[in-house]
């Protein structure tokens, strides 16, 4: 079959929408065989075999599921505020969402990447990208918490991210939108795209010991849309591959104008060469502004730093750094086989899947077998780099992953299926429908050097008729397939949070035993921590009041506070004194323009509250922590601005007056 032109493609797409709209695939309800339930059944009290880390899309978060059960284990707040956990609401976590634009409470997380050593998952961290305000986050798998977020200058729409090299040397991030560089005047006509807009690839280095990220360098490229990327591995270690679309460089109606060319590009980047250029001082120092936010587990606080410089390498001037491989047609996924020998391009509008050979690419470069240059970058001859094409695979290929038996699995959005094919002979071996319109898929260990195989999950964009109706918006969903045999077998549907894009599956054994159980109180270096109830107090500094508070089953200390006045800003610094697994206490205060705190054992978190009226304000623990959880409460008295009610605080001593006792109020701090 020849490549479809745009009109043909449009016709097929429309025909498809009609089909899906009017009838569902045959046997949609009968595709589950009788043994599926056994294959996904994880008995109560038993652990799943795998963790599945799933992007939350427009929820901005990441979630962790157990496989094969499909049970949701945790939603990890990353780029969006989460009132459930106080993320982005507590004073300690607000700096995590700081950017050069100020506090940004939301983002769009598309891709997850587990850290790797020697090309296999090492269970230390999982990275996620922010697609809106370009950022990369690192989540610590000891705590399942976001530990670091770095913003990316010269970027807009951080889509081809956060893909990483086989030893997590770098996390890369290619900009989806090309834009005028940050140090130029961006106030230019939009139709000067070709002249003024640039694409930027960011290389973030990751420190082996603690995962600390630094923006090592950027490569300035022609103004395209960079879509996805993968690092080379094994034989191709040292290279990175990025899919590019809109090589037409259109700035309007991309739907049509960026679908003109028969072939777009995969950009091959020699990052070892980039390191040489960097060492040789070939980079240009550019003034920029970006935030770098880090969470410190000892102070239980995040800090945000604005950085002002980045080193940029120019792809036009620096030879042997970048090469273009022509790829049909508007490529989306760009995936590298376990050995690193093959690079699979997936043209959204293509009717074949091109598979490129890494060795052939090197030969083509050596022989200077170019068909020209694009903005100074050599364009390699398609036929010379091509290993072969998968013929008639399906419609709208998006993403490919690999198993441990030499097979590849590609998702097809338009024809709504997963297709299994052999990497060596490129023969299609099996196909199964998805319900419906699959985006990403993932295989257990599917982007490593040694995939686990066994399971494949398809992440679907449309779930019409798969679940009970829930109003106009239906859940997005995942479908689990057993791929251990010759034929793929659908064994489970499970709904997901937000919109799942990419996900990864790692063996539970890699991660589960490293889990932090609680924070040690004697390592708590929070400035406002109260280590023990004896350390609790309330301190006024002008119009700011600091409440040093503790929580332990089942009371706060103090739980009676008087002398707060209108015009005060009150900071409740709550330290959870528990030293046991899974005993959080919560903290809520009536009328606070804020969320609760959810404080883990040994941790201190701060809720800022500005009283808005005179009167009595209750506080309470929001997490059912003991039989007397409902008793875990207290009162804060708010008086008028000029009032002379003294600042007092107590626990257990502020009892009603007995008749005959001296007049006047008396509050005493409870000394323990
Ligand atoms: Cu959903 Cu990776 Cu943003 Cu493809 S992307 S589907
Ligand atoms: Cu502490 Cu409920």
mmCIF file with all atom_site columns, N, CA, C and O and ligand atoms in Angstrom, residues 585 621 623-625 629 632, ligand 2:
data_model
loop_
_atom_site.group_PDB
_atom_site.id
_atom_site.type_symbol
_atom_site.label_atom_id
_atom_site.label_alt_id
_atom_site.label_comp_id
_atom_site.label_asym_id
_atom_site.label_entity_id
_atom_site.label_seq_id
_atom_site.pdbx_PDB_ins_code
_atom_site.Cartn_x
_atom_site.Cartn_y
_atom_site.Cartn_z
_atom_site.occupancy
_atom_site.B_iso_or_equiv
_atom_site.pdbx_formal_charge
_atom_site.auth_seq_id
_atom_site.auth_comp_id
_atom_site.auth_asym_id
_atom_site.auth_atom_id
_atom_site.pdbx_PDB_model_num
ATOM   1  N  N   . UNK A 1 585 ? -1.851  12.244 60.489 1.00 0.00 ? 585 UNK A N   1
ATOM   2  C  CA  . UNK A 1 585 ? -2.926  13.057 61.035 1.00 0.00 ? 585 UNK A CA  1
ATOM   3  C  C   . UNK A 1 585 ? -3.218  14.160 60.029 1.00 0.00 ? 585 UNK A C   1
ATOM   4  O  O   . UNK A 1 585 ? -2.326  14.609 59.308 1.00 0.00 ? 585 UNK A O   1
ATOM   5  N  N   . UNK A 1 621 ? -8.813  17.007 63.197 1.00 0.00 ? 621 UNK A N   1
ATOM   6  C  CA  . UNK A 1 621 ? -8.009  16.040 62.432 1.00 0.00 ? 621 UNK A CA  1
ATOM   7  C  C   . UNK A 1 621 ? -8.895  15.430 61.361 1.00 0.00 ? 621 UNK A C   1
ATOM   8  O  O   . UNK A 1 621 ? -10.015 15.010 61.626 1.00 0.00 ? 621 UNK A O   1
ATOM   9  N  N   . UNK A 1 623 ? -8.051  12.822 59.273 1.00 0.00 ? 623 UNK A N   1
ATOM   10 C  CA  . UNK A 1 623 ? -7.735  11.437 58.912 1.00 0.00 ? 623 UNK A CA  1
ATOM   11 C  C   . UNK A 1 623 ? -8.104  10.524 60.074 1.00 0.00 ? 623 UNK A C   1
ATOM   12 O  O   . UNK A 1 623 ? -7.586  10.693 61.187 1.00 0.00 ? 623 UNK A O   1
ATOM   13 N  N   . UNK A 1 624 ? -8.979  9.566  59.840 1.00 0.00 ? 624 UNK A N   1
ATOM   14 C  CA  . UNK A 1 624 ? -9.477  8.724  60.929 1.00 0.00 ? 624 UNK A CA  1
ATOM   15 C  C   . UNK A 1 624 ? -8.334  7.896  61.520 1.00 0.00 ? 624 UNK A C   1
ATOM   16 O  O   . UNK A 1 624 ? -7.969  6.835  61.034 1.00 0.00 ? 624 UNK A O   1
ATOM   17 N  N   . UNK A 1 625 ? -7.766  8.400  62.637 1.00 0.00 ? 625 UNK A N   1
ATOM   18 C  CA  . UNK A 1 625 ? -6.486  7.882  63.105 1.00 0.00 ? 625 UNK A CA  1
ATOM   19 C  C   . UNK A 1 625 ? -6.604  6.937  64.294 1.00 0.00 ? 625 UNK A C   1
ATOM   20 O  O   . UNK A 1 625 ? -5.678  6.191  64.593 1.00 0.00 ? 625 UNK A O   1
ATOM   21 N  N   . UNK A 1 629 ? -10.630 9.383  67.154 1.00 0.00 ? 629 UNK A N   1
ATOM   22 C  CA  . UNK A 1 629 ? -10.329 10.381 66.110 1.00 0.00 ? 629 UNK A CA  1
ATOM   23 C  C   . UNK A 1 629 ? -11.322 11.539 66.135 1.00 0.00 ? 629 UNK A C   1
ATOM   24 O  O   . UNK A 1 629 ? -10.940 12.699 65.986 1.00 0.00 ? 629 UNK A O   1
ATOM   25 N  N   . UNK A 1 632 ? -10.417 14.325 68.259 1.00 0.00 ? 632 UNK A N   1
ATOM   26 C  CA  . UNK A 1 632 ? -9.181  15.058 67.939 1.00 0.00 ? 632 UNK A CA  1
ATOM   27 C  C   . UNK A 1 632 ? -9.559  16.399 67.312 1.00 0.00 ? 632 UNK A C   1
ATOM   28 O  O   . UNK A 1 632 ? -9.636  16.543 66.097 1.00 0.00 ? 632 UNK A O   1
HETATM 29 CU CU1 . LIG B 2 .   ? -5.610  12.304 64.102 1.00 0.00 ? 2   LIG B CU1 1
HETATM 30 CU CU2 . LIG B 2 .   ? -7.707  11.681 63.338 1.00 0.00 ? 2   LIG B CU2 1
#
